[in-house]
Tab-separated table of C-alpha atoms in Angstrom:
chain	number	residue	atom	x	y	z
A	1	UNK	CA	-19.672	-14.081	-5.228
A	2	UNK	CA	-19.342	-15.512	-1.497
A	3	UNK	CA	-16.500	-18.040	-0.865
A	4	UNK	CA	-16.333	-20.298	1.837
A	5	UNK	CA	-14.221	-19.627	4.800
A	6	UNK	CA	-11.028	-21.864	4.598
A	7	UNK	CA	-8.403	-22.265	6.983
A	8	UNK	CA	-4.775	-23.113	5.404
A	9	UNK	CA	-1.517	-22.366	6.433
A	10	UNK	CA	-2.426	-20.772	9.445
A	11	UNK	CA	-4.561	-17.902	7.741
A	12	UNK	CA	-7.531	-17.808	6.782
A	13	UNK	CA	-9.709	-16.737	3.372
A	14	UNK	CA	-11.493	-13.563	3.386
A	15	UNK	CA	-15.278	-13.978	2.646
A	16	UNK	CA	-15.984	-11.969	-0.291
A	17	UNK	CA	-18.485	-9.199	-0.366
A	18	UNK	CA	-21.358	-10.681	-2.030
A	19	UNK	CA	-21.726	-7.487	-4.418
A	20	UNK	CA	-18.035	-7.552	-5.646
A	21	UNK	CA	-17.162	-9.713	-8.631
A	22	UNK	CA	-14.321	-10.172	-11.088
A	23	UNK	CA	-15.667	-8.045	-13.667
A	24	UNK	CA	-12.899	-9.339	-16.227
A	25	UNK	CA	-9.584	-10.894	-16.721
A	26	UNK	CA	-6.896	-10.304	-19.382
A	27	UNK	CA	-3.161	-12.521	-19.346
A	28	UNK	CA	0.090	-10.186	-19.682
A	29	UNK	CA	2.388	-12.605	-19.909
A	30	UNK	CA	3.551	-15.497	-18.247
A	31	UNK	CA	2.208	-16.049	-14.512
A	32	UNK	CA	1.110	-12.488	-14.887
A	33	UNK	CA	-2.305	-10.982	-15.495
A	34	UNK	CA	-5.159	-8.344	-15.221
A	35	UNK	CA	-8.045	-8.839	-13.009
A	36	UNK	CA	-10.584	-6.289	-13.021
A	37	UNK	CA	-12.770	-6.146	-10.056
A	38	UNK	CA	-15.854	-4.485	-9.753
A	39	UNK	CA	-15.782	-2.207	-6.044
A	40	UNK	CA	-19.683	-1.462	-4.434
A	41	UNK	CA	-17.933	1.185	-2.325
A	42	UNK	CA	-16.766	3.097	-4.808
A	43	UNK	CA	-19.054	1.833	-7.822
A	44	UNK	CA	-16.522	1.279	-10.286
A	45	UNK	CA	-14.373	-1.305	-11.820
A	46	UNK	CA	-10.846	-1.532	-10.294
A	47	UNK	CA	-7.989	-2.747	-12.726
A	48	UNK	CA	-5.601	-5.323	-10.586
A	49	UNK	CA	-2.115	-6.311	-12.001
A	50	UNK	CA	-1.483	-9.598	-10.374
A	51	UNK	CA	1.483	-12.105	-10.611
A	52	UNK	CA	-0.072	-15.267	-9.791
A	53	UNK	CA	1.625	-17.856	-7.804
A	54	UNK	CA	2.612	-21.208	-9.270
A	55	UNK	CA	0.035	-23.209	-7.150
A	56	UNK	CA	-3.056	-22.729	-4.854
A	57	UNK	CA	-2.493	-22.247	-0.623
A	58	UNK	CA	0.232	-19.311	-1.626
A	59	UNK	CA	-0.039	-16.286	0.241
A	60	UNK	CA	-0.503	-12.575	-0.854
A	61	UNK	CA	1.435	-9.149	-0.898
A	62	UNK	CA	-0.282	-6.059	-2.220
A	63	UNK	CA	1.923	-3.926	-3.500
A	64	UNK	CA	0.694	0.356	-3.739
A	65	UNK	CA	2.048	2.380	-5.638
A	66	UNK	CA	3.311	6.626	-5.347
A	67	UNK	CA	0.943	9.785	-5.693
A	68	UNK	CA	-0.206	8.869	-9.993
A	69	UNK	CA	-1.634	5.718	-8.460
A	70	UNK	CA	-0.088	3.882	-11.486
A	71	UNK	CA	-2.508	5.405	-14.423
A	72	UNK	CA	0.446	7.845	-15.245
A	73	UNK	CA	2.595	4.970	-16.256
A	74	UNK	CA	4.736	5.245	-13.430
A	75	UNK	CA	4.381	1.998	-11.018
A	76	UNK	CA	6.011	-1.033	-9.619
A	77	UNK	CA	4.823	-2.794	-12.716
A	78	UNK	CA	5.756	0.048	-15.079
A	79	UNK	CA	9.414	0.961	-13.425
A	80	UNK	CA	11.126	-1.925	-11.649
A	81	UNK	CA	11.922	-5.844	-11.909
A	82	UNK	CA	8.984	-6.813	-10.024
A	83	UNK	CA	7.591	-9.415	-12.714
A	84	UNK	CA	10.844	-11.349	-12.998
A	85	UNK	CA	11.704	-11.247	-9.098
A	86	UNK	CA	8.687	-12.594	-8.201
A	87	UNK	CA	8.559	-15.100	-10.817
A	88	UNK	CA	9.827	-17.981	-9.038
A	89	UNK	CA	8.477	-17.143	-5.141
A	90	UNK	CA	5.507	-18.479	-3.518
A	91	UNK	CA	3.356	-15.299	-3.047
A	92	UNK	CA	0.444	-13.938	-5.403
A	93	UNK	CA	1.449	-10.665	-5.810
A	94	UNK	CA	-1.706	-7.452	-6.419
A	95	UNK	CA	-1.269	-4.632	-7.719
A	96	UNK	CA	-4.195	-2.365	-8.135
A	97	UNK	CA	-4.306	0.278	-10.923
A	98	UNK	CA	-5.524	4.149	-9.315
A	99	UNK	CA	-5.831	6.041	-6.328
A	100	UNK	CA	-4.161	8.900	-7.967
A	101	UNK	CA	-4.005	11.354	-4.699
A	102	UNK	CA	-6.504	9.996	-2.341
A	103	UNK	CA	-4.400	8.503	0.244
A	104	UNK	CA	-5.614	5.327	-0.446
A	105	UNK	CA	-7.980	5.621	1.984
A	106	UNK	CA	-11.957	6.072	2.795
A	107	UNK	CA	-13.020	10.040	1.818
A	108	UNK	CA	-16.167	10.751	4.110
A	109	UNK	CA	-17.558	12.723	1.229
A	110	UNK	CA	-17.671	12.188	-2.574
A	111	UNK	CA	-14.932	15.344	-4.160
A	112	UNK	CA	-15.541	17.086	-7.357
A	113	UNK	CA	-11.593	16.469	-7.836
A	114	UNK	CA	-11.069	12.727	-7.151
A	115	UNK	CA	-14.634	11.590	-7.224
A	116	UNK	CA	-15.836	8.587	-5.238
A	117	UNK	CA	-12.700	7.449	-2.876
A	118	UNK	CA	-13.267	4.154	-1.142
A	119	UNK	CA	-9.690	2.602	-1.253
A	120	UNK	CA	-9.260	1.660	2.508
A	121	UNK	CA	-12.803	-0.761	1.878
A	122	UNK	CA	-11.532	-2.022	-1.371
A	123	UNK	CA	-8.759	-3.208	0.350
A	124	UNK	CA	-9.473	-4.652	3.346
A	125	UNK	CA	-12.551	-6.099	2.810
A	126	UNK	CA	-13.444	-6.060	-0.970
A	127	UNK	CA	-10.446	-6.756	-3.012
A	128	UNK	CA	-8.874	-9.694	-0.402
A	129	UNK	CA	-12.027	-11.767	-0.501
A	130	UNK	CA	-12.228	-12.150	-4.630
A	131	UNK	CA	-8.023	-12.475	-4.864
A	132	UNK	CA	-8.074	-15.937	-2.448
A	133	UNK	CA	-11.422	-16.876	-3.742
A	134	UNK	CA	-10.025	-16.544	-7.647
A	135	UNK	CA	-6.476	-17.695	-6.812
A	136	UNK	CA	-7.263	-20.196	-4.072
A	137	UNK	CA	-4.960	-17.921	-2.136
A	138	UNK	CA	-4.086	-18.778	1.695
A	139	UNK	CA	-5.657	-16.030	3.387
A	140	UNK	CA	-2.102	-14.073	4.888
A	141	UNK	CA	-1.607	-11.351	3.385
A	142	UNK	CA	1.243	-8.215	3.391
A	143	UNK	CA	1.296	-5.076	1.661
A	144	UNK	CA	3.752	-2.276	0.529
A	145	UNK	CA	3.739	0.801	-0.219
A	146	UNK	CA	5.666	3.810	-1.705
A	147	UNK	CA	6.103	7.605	-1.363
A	148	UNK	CA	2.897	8.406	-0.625
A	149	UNK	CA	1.623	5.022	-0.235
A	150	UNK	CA	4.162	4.382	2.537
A	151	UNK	CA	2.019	5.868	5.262
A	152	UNK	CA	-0.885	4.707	3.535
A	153	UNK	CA	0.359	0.818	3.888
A	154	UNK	CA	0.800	1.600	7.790
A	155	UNK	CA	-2.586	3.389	8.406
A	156	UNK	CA	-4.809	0.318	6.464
A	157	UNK	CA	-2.286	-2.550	8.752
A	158	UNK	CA	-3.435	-0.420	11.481
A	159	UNK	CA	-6.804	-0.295	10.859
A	160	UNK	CA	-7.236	-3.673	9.018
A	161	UNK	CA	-6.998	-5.463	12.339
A	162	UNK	CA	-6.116	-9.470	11.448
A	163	UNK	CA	-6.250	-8.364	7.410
A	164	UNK	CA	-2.689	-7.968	6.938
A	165	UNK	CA	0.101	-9.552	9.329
A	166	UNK	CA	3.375	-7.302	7.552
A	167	UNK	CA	4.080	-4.301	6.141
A	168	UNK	CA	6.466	-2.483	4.216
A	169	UNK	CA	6.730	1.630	3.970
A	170	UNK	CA	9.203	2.494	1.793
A	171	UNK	CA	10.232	6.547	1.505
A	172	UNK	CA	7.118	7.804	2.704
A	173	UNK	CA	6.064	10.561	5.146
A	174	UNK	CA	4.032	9.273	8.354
A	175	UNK	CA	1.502	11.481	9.403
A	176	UNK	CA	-0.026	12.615	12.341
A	177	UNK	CA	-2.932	15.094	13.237
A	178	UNK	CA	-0.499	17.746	13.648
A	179	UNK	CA	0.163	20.721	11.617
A	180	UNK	CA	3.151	19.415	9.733
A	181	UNK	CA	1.363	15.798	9.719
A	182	UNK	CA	-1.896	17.762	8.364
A	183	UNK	CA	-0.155	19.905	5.688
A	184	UNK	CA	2.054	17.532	4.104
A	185	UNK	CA	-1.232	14.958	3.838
A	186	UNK	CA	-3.483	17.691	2.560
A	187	UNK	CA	-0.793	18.870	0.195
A	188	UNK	CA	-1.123	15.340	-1.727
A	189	UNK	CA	-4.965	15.371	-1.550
A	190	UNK	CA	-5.452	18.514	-3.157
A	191	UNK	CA	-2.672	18.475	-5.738
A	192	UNK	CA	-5.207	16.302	-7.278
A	193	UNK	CA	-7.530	19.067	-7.360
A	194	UNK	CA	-9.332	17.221	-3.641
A	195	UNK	CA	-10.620	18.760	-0.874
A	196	UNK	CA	-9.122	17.746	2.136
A	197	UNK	CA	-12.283	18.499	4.086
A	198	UNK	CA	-13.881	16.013	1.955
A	199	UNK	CA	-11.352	13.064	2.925
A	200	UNK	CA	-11.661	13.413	6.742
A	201	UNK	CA	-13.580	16.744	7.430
A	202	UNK	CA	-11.822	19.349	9.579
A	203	UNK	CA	-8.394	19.375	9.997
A	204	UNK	CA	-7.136	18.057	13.280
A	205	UNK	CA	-10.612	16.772	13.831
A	206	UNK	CA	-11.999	13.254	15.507
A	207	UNK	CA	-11.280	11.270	11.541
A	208	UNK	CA	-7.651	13.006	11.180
A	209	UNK	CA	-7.144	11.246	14.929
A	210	UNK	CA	-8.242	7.956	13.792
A	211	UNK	CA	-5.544	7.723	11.304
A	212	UNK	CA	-2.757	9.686	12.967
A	213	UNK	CA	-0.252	6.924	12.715
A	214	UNK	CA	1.689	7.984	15.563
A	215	UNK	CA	-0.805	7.653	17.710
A	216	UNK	CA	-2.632	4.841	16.986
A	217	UNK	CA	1.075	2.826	16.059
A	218	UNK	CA	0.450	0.770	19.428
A	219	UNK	CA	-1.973	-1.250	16.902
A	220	UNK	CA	0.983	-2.356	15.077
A	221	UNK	CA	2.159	-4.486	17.671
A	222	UNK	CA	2.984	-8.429	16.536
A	223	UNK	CA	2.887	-6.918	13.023
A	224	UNK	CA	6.269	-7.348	10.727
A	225	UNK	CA	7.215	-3.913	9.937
A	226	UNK	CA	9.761	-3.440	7.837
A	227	UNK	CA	10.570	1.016	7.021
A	228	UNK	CA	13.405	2.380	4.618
A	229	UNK	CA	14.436	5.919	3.624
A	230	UNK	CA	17.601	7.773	2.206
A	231	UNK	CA	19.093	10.879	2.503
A	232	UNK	CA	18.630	12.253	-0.437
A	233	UNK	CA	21.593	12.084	-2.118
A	234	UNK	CA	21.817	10.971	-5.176
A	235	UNK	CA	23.377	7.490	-5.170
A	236	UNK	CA	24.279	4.417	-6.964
A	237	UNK	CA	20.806	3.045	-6.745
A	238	UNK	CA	18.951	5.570	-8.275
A	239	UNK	CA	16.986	5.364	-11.532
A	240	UNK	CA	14.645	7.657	-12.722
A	241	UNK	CA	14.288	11.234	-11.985
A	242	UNK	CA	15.779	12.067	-9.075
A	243	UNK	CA	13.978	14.085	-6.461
A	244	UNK	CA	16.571	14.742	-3.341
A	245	UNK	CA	14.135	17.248	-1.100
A	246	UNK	CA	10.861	14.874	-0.742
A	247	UNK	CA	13.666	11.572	0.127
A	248	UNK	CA	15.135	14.317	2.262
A	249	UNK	CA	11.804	14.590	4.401
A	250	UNK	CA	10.773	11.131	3.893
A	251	UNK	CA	14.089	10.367	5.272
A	252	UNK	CA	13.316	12.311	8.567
A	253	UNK	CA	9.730	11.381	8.679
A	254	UNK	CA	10.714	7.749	8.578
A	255	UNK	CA	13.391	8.093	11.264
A	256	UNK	CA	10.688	9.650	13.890
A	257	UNK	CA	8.258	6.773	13.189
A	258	UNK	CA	11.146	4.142	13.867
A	259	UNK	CA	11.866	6.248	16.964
A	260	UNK	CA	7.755	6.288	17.684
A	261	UNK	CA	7.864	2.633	17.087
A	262	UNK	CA	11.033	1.944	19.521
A	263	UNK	CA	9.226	3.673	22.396
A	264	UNK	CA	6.580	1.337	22.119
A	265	UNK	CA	9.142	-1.404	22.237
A	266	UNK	CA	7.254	-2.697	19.147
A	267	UNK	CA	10.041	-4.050	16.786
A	268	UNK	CA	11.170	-3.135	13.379
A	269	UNK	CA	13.074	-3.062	10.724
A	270	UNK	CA	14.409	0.276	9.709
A	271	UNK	CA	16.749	1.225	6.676
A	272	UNK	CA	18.509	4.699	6.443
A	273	UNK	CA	20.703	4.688	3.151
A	274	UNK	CA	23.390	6.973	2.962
A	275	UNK	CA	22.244	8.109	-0.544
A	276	UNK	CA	18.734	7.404	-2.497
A	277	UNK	CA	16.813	10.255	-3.814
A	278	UNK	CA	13.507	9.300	-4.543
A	279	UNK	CA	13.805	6.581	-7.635
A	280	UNK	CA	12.160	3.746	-8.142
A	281	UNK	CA	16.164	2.106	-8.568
A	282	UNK	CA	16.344	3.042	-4.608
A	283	UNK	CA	13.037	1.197	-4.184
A	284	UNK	CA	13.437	-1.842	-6.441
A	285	UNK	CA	16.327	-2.098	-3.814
A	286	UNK	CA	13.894	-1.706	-0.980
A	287	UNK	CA	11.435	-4.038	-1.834
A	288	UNK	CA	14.436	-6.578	-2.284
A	289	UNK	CA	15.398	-6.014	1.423
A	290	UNK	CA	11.932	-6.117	2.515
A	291	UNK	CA	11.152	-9.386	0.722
A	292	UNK	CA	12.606	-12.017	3.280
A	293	UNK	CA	11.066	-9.966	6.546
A	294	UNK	CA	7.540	-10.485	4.213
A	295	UNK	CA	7.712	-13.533	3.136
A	296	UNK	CA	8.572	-14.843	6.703
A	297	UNK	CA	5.403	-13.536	8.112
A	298	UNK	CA	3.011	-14.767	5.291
A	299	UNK	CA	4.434	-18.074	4.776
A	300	UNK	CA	5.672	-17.457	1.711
């Protein structure tokens, strides 16, 4: 499928991969639906729950979800309001169904644990082309993401150059290629039985330094950013089970990136609640505050 390149409110379409195709498409209700869209990179179908916007020209915000990747059941679309906030706003909202401890990003070798892990392709140059082409979409784009998606979000605006122009990382842990940065990353990969060798080779190594957030955060500049975090404590907010120590180091990771990010003079928005421990009630909240900083950069 190969679209043509369209300029409209100030973005532009992505040109679609000509191997990747909508595989299949199934309604869930109202404006809501599931596109499933076939990824070369990884040689699979990918399942896509996307709220479409009322009209053509809108703009789009993919939204990641935490460390199940949303096949557990546990997901924006599965635990908060998204459907019914998002109802009436101009933005086509995506959000893709796996990932389930990969980082949501490119492994440099195929893992007995998580398989074939091309997520940072799929979503910066795979998925983006077939969304505007199939929803006539504007070509701006934002994305989101949670817990461990957080940093994830950051390192693909980083790396997606132009792709997306805002982002949103809500209660998550930025890393670096530094011991703590290296442990706490690898700790995700291979709680899904991974090999962290097999996602960027040796620790601390030349791939680890290419997605050190810290370090490469300069590249965020004339981005929206937009960063929240609590304490830990539980709070009125919460909803869910409530898991105080990871919003406890979420909430100091978070703080240190909003420091990195203040050094650079880059601007940002930064949340610390007072309480929030890790519930999708403390990120329905998030996403809420988020929303206007968002939908100001994409037009929405």
């Amino acid at each position: 499928m190969v679209c043509a390149i369209v300029a409209s409110l100030g973005g532009v379409q992505a040109k679609a991969d000509p191997g990747v195709y909508v595989a299949g498409e199934a309604p869930l209700g109202g404006s809501a639906a599931r596109i499933d869209v076939y990824s070369p990179a990884m040689d699979r179908v990918i399942q896509n729950r996307v709220i479409k916007a009322a009209g053509a020209g809108a703009p789009t915000l993919y939204l990641l979800t935490g460390l199940g990747g949303g096949d557990d059941g546990i997901s924006w679309w599965d635990d908060t309001d998204v459907v019914q906030f998002f109802a009436d706003k101009n933005v086509n909202v995506v959000m893709p169904v796996g990932g389930a401890f990969t980082l949501y990003t490119d492994w440099i070798a195929d893992d007995p644990g998580v398989g074939r892990v091309r997520w940072e392709t799929y979503l910066t140059d795979e998925l983006p082309g077939v969304i505007d082409s199939a929803l006539g979409a504007s070509g701006r784009n934002a994305i989101a993401g949670v817990s461990m998606s957080a940093s994830s979000a950051l390192d693909l605006t980083i790396r997606g150059g132009s792709r997306f122009d805002a982002v949103a990382a809500l209660s998550g842990c930025p890393w670096a290629a530094d011991p703590l940065g290296i442990g706490m990353a690898s700790a995700q990969a291979v709680r899904g039985g991974g090999n962290p060798g097999n996602m960027w080779g040796v620790p601390g190594g030349a791939v680890w330094r290419e997605h050190d957030v810290f370090a490469n955060a300069g590249r965020l500049a004339g981005k929206t950013i937009f960063l929240s975090a609590a304490s830990g404590l539980p709070g009125g907010l919460d909803r869910g089970l409530p898991m105080p120590p990871v919003e406890a180091i979420a909430g100091a990771c978070t703080a240190a990136f909003a420091n990195r990010l203040g050094q650079l003079g880059i601007p940002a928005t930064y949340v610390h609640r007072p309480t929030g421990s890790h519930t999708w009630g403390q990120w329905e909240a998030d996403l809420r505050e988020a929303w206007p900083h968002l939908a100001a950069a994409i037009g929405a």
